[in-house]
JSON list of N, CA and C in Angstrom, two decimals:
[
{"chain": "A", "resi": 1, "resn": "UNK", "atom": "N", "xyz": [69.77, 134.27, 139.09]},
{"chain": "A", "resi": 1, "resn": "UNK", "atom": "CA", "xyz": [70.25, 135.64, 139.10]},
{"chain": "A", "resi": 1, "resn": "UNK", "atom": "C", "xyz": [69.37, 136.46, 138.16]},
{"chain": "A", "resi": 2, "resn": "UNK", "atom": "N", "xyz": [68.93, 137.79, 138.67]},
{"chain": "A", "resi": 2, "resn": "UNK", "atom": "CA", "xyz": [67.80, 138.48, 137.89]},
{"chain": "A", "resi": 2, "resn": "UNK", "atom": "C", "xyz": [68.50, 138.97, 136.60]},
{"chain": "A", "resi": 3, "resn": "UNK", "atom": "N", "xyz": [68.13, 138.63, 135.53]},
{"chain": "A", "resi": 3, "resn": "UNK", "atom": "CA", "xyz": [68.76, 139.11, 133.87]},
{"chain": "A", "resi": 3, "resn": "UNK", "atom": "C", "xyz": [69.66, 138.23, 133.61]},
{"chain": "A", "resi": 4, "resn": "UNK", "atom": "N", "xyz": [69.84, 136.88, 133.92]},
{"chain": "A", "resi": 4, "resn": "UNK", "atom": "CA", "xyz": [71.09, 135.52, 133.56]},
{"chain": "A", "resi": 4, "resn": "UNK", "atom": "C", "xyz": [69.64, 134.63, 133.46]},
{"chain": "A", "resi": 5, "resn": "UNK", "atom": "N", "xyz": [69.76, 134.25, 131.90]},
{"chain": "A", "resi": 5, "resn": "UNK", "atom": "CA", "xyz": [68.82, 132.93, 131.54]},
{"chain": "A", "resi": 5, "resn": "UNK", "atom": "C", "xyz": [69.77, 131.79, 130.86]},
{"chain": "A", "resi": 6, "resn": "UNK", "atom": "N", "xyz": [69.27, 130.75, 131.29]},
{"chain": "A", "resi": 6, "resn": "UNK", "atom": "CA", "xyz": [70.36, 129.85, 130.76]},
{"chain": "A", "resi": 6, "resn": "UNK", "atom": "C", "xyz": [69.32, 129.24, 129.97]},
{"chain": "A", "resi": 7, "resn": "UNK", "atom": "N", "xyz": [70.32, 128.99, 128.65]},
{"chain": "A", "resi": 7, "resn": "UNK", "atom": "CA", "xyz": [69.71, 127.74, 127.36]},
{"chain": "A", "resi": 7, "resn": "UNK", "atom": "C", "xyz": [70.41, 126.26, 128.12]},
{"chain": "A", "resi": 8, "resn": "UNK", "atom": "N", "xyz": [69.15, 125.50, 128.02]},
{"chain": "A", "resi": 8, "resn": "UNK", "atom": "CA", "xyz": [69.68, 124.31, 127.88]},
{"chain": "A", "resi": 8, "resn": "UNK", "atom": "C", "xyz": [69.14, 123.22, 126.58]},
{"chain": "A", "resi": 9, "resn": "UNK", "atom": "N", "xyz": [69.70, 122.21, 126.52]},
{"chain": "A", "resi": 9, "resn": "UNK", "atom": "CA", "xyz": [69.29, 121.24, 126.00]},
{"chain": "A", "resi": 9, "resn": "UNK", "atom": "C", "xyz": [68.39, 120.42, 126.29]},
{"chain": "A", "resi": 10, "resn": "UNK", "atom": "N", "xyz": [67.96, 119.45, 125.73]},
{"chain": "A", "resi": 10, "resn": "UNK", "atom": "CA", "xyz": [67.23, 118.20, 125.77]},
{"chain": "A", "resi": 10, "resn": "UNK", "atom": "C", "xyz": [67.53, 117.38, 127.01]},
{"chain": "A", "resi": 11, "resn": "UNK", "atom": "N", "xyz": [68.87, 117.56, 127.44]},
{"chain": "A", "resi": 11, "resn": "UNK", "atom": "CA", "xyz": [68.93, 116.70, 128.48]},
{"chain": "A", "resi": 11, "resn": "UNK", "atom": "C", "xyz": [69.21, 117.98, 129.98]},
{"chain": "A", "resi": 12, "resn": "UNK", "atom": "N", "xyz": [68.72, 119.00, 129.43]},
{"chain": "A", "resi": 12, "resn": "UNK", "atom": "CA", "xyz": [68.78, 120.07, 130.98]},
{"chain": "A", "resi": 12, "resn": "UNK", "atom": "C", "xyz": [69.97, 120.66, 130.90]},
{"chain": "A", "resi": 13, "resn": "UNK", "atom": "N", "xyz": [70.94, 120.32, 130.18]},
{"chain": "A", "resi": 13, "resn": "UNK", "atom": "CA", "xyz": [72.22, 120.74, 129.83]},
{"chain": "A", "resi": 13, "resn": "UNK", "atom": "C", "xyz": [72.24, 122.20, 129.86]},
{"chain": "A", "resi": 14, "resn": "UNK", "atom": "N", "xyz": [72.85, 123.02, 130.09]},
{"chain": "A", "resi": 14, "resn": "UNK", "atom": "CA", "xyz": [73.29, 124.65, 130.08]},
{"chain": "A", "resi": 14, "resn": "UNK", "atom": "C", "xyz": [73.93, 124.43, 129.31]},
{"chain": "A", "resi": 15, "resn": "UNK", "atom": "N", "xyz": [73.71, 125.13, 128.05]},
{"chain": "A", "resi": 15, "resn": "UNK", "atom": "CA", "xyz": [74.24, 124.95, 127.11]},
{"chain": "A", "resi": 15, "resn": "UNK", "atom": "C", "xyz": [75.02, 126.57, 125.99]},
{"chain": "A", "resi": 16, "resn": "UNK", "atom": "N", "xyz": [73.88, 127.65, 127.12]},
{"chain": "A", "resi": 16, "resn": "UNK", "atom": "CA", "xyz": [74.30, 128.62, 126.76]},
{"chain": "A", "resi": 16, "resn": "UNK", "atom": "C", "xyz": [73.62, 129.71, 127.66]},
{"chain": "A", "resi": 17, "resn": "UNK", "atom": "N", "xyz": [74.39, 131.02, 127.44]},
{"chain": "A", "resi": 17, "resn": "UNK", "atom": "CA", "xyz": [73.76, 132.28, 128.48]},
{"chain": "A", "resi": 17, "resn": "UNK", "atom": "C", "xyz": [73.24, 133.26, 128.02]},
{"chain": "A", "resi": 18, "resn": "UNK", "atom": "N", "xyz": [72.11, 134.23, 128.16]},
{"chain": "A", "resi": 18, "resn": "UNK", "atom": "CA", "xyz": [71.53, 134.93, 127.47]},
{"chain": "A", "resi": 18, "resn": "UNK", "atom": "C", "xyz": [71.73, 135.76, 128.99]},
{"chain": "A", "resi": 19, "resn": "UNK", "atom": "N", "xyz": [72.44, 136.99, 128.95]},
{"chain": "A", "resi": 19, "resn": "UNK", "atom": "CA", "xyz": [72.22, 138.23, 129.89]},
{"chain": "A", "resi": 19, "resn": "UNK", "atom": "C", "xyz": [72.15, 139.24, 129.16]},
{"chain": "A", "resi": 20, "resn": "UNK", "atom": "N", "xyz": [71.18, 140.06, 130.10]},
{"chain": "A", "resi": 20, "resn": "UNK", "atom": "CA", "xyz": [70.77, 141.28, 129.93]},
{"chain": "A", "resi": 20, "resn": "UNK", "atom": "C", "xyz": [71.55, 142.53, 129.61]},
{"chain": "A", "resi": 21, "resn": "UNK", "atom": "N", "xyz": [71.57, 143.29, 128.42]},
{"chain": "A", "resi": 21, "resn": "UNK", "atom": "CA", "xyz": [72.36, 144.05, 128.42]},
{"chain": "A", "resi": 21, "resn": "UNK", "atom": "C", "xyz": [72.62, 145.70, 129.45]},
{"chain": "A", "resi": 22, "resn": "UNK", "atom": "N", "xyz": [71.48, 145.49, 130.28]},
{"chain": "A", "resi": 22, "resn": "UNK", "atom": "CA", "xyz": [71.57, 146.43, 130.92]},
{"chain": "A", "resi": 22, "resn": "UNK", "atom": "C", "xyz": [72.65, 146.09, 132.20]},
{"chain": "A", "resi": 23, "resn": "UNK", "atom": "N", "xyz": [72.11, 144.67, 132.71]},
{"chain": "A", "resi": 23, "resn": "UNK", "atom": "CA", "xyz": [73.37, 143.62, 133.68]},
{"chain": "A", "resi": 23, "resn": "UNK", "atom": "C", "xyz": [75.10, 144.30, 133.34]},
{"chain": "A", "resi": 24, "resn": "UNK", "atom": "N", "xyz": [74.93, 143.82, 131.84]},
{"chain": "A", "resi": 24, "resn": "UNK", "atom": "CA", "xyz": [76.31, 144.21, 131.57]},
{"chain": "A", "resi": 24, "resn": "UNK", "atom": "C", "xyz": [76.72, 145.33, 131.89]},
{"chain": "A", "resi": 25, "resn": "UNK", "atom": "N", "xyz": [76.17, 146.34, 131.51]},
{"chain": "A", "resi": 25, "resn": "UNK", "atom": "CA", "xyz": [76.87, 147.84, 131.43]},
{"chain": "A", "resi": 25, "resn": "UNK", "atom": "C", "xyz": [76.96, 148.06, 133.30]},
{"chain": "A", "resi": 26, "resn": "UNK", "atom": "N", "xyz": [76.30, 147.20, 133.99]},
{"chain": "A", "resi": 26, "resn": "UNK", "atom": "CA", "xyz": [76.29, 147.69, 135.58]},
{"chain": "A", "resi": 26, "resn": "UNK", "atom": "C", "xyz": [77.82, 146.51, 135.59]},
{"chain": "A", "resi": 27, "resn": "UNK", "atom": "N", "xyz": [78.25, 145.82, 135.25]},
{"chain": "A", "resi": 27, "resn": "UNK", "atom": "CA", "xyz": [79.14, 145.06, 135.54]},
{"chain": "A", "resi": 27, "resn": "UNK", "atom": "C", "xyz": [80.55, 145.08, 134.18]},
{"chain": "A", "resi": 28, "resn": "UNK", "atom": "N", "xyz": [80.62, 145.86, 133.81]},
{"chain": "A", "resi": 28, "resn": "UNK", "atom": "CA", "xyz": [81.52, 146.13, 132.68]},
{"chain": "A", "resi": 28, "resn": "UNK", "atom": "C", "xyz": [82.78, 145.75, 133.37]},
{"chain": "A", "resi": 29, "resn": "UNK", "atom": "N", "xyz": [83.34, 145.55, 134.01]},
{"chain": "A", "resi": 29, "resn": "UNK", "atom": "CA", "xyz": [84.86, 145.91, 134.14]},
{"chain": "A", "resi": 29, "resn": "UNK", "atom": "C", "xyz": [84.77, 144.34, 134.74]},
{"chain": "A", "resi": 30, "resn": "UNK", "atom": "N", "xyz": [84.25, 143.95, 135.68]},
{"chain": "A", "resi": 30, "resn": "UNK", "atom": "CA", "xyz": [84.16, 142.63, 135.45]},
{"chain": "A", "resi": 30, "resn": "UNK", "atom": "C", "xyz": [84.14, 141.49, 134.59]},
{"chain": "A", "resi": 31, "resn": "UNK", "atom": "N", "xyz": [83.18, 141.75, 133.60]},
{"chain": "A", "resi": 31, "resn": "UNK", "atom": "CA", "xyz": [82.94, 141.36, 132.22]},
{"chain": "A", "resi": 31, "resn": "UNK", "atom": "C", "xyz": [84.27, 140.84, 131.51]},
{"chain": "A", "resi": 32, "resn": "UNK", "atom": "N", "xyz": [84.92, 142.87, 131.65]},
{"chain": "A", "resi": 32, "resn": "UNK", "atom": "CA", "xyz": [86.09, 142.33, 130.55]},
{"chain": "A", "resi": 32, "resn": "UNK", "atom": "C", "xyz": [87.16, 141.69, 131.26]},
{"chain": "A", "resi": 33, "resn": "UNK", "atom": "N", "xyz": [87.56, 141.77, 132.73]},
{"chain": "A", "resi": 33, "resn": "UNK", "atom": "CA", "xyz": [88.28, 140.75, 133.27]},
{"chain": "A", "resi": 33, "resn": "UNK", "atom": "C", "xyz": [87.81, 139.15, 132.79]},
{"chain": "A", "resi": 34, "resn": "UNK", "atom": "N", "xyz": [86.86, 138.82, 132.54]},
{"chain": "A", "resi": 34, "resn": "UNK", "atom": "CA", "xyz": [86.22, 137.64, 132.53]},
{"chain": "A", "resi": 34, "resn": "UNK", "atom": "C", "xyz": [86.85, 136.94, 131.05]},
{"chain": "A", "resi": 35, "resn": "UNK", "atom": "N", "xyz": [86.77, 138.40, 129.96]},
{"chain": "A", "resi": 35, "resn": "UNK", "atom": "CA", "xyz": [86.91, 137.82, 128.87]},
{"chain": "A", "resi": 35, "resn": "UNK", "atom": "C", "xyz": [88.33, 137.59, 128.51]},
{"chain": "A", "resi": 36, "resn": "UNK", "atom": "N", "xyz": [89.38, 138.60, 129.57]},
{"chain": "A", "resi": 36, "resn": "UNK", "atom": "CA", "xyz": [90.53, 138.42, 129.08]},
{"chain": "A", "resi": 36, "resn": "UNK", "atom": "C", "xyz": [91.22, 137.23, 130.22]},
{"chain": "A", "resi": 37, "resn": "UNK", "atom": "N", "xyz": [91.03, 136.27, 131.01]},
{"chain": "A", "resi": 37, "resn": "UNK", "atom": "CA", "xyz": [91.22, 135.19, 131.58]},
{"chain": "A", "resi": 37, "resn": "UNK", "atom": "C", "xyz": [90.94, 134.06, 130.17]},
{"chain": "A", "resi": 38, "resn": "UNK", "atom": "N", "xyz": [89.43, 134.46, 129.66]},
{"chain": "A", "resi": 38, "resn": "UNK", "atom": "CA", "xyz": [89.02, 133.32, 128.93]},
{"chain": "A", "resi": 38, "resn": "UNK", "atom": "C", "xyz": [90.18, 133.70, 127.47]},
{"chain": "A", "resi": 39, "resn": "UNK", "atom": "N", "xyz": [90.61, 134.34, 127.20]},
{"chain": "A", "resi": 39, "resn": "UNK", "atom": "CA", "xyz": [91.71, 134.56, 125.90]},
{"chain": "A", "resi": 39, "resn": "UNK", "atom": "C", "xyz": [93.05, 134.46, 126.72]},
{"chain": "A", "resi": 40, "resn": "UNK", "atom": "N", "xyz": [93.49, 135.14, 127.79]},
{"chain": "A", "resi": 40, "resn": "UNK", "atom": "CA", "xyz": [94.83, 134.02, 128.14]},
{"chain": "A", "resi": 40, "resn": "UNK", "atom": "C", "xyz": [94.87, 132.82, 128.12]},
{"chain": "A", "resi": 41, "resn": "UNK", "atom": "N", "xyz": [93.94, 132.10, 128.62]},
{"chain": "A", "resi": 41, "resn": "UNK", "atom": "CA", "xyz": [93.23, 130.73, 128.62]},
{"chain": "A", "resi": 41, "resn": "UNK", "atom": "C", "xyz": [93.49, 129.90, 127.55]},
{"chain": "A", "resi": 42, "resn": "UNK", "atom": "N", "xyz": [93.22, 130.68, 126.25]},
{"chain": "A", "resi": 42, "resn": "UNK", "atom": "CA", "xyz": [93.30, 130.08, 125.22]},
{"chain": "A", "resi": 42, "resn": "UNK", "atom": "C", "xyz": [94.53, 130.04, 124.21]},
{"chain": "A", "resi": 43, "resn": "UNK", "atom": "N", "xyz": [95.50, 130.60, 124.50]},
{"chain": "A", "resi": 43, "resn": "UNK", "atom": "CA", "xyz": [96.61, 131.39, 124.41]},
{"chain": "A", "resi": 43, "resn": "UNK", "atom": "C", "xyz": [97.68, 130.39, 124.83]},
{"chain": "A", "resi": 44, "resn": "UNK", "atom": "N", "xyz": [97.34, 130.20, 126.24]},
{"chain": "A", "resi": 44, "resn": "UNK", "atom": "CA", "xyz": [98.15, 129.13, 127.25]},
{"chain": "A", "resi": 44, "resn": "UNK", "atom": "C", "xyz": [98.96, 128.34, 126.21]},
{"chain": "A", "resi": 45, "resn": "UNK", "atom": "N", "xyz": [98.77, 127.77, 125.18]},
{"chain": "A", "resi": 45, "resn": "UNK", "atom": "CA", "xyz": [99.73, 126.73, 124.41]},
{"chain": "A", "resi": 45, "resn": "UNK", "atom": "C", "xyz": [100.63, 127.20, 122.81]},
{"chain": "A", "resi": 46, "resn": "UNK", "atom": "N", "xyz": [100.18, 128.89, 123.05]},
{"chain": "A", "resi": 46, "resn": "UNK", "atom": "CA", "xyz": [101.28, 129.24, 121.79]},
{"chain": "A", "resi": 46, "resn": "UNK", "atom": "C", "xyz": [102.50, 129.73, 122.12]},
{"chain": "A", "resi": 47, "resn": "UNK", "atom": "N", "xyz": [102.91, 129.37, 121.14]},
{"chain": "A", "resi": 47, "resn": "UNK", "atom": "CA", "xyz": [104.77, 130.12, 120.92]},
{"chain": "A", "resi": 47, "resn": "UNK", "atom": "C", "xyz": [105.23, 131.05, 121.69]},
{"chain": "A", "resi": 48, "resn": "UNK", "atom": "N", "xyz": [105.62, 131.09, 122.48]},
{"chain": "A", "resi": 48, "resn": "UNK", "atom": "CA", "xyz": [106.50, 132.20, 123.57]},
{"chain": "A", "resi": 48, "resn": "UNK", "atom": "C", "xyz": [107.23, 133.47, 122.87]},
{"chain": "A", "resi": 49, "resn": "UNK", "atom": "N", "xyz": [107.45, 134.39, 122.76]},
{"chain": "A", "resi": 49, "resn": "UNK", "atom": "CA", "xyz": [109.17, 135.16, 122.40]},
{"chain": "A", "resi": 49, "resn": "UNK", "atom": "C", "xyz": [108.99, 135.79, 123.55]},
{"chain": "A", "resi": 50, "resn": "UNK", "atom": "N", "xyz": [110.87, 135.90, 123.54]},
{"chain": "A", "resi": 50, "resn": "UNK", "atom": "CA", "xyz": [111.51, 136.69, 124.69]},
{"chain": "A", "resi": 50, "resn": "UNK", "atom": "C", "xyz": [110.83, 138.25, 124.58]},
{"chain": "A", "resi": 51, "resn": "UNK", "atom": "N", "xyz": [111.11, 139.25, 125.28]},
{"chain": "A", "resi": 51, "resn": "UNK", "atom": "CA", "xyz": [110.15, 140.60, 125.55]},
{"chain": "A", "resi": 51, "resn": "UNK", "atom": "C", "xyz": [111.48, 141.34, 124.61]},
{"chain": "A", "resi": 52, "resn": "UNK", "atom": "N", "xyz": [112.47, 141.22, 125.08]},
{"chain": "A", "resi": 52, "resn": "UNK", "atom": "CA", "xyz": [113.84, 142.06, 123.72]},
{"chain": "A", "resi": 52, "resn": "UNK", "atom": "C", "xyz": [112.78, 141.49, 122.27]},
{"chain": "A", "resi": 53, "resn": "UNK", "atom": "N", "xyz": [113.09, 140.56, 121.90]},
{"chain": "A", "resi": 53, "resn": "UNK", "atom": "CA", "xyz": [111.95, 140.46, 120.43]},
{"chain": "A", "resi": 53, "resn": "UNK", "atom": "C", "xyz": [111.12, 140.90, 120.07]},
{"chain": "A", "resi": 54, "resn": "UNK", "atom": "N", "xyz": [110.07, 140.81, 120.91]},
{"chain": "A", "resi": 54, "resn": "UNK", "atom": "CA", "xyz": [108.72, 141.46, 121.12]},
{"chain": "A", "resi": 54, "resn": "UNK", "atom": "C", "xyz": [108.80, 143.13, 120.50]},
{"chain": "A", "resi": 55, "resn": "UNK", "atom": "N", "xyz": [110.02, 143.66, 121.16]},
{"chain": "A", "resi": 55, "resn": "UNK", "atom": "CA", "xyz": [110.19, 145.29, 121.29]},
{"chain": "A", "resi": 55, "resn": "UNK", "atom": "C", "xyz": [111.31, 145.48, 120.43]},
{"chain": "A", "resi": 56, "resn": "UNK", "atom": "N", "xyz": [112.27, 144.76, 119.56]},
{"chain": "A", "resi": 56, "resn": "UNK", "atom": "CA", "xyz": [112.71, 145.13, 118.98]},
{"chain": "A", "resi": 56, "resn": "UNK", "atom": "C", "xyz": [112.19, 144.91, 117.38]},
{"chain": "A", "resi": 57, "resn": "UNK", "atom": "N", "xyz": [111.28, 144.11, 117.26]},
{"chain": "A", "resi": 57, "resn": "UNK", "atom": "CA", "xyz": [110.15, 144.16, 116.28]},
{"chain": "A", "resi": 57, "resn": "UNK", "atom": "C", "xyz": [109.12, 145.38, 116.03]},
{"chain": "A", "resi": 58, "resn": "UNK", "atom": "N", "xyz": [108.38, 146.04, 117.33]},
{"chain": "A", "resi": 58, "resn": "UNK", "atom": "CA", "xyz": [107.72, 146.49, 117.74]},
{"chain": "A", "resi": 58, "resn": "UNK", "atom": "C", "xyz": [108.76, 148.23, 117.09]},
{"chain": "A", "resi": 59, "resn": "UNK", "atom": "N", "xyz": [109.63, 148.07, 117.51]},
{"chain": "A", "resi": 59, "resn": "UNK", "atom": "CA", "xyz": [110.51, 148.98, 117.16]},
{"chain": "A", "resi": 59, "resn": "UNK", "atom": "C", "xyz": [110.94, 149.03, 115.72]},
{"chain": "A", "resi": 60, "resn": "UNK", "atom": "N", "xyz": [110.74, 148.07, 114.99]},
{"chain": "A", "resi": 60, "resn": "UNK", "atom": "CA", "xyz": [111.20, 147.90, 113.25]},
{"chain": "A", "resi": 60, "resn": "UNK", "atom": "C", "xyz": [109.71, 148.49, 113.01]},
{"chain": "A", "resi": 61, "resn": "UNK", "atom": "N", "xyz": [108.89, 148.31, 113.41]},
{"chain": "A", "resi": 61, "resn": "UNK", "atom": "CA", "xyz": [108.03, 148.68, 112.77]},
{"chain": "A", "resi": 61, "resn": "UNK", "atom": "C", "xyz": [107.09, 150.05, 113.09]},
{"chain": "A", "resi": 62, "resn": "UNK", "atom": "N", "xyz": [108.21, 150.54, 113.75]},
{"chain": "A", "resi": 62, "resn": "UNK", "atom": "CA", "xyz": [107.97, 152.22, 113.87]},
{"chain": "A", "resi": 62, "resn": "UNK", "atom": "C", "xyz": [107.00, 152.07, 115.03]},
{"chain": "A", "resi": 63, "resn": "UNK", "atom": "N", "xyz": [106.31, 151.24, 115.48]},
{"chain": "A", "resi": 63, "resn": "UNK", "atom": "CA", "xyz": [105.03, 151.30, 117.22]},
{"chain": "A", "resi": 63, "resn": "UNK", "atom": "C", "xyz": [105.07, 151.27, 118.26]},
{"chain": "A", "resi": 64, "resn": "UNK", "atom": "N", "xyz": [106.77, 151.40, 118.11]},
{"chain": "A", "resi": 64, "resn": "UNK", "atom": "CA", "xyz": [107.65, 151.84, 119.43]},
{"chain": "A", "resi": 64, "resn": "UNK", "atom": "C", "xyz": [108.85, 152.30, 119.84]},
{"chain": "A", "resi": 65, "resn": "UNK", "atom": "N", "xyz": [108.83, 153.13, 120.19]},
{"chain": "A", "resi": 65, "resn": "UNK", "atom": "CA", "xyz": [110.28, 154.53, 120.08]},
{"chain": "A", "resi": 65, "resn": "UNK", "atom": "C", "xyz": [111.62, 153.49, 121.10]}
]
């Protein structure tokens, strides 16, 4: 893909991505879909609270009417 270089390793491994920042700005909204899959993703195994908690916290602390 024109502006996607991949690092690899010693053994050919992809090991990392170097894109173009001009790529990005033509694909922005994609991007940040991309990044917020990869942070739900990571997320997947913490502590739950109910959405009343969430907002009645949210509400103690004045950041929600």
């Amino acid at each position: 893909m024109k502006g996607v270089n991949y690092i690899t390793d010693a053994d050919n491994r992809k090991v990392a991505v170097q894109i173009d920042l001009k790529l990005l700005e033509k694909y922005n909204k994609e991007i940040e879909d991309l990044i917020d899959g990869i942070i739900a993703e990571s997320r997947k195994d913490e502590t739950k609270k109910p959405l009343d908690v969430v907002i009645r916290s949210l509400r103690q602390k004045g950041k929600l009417k």
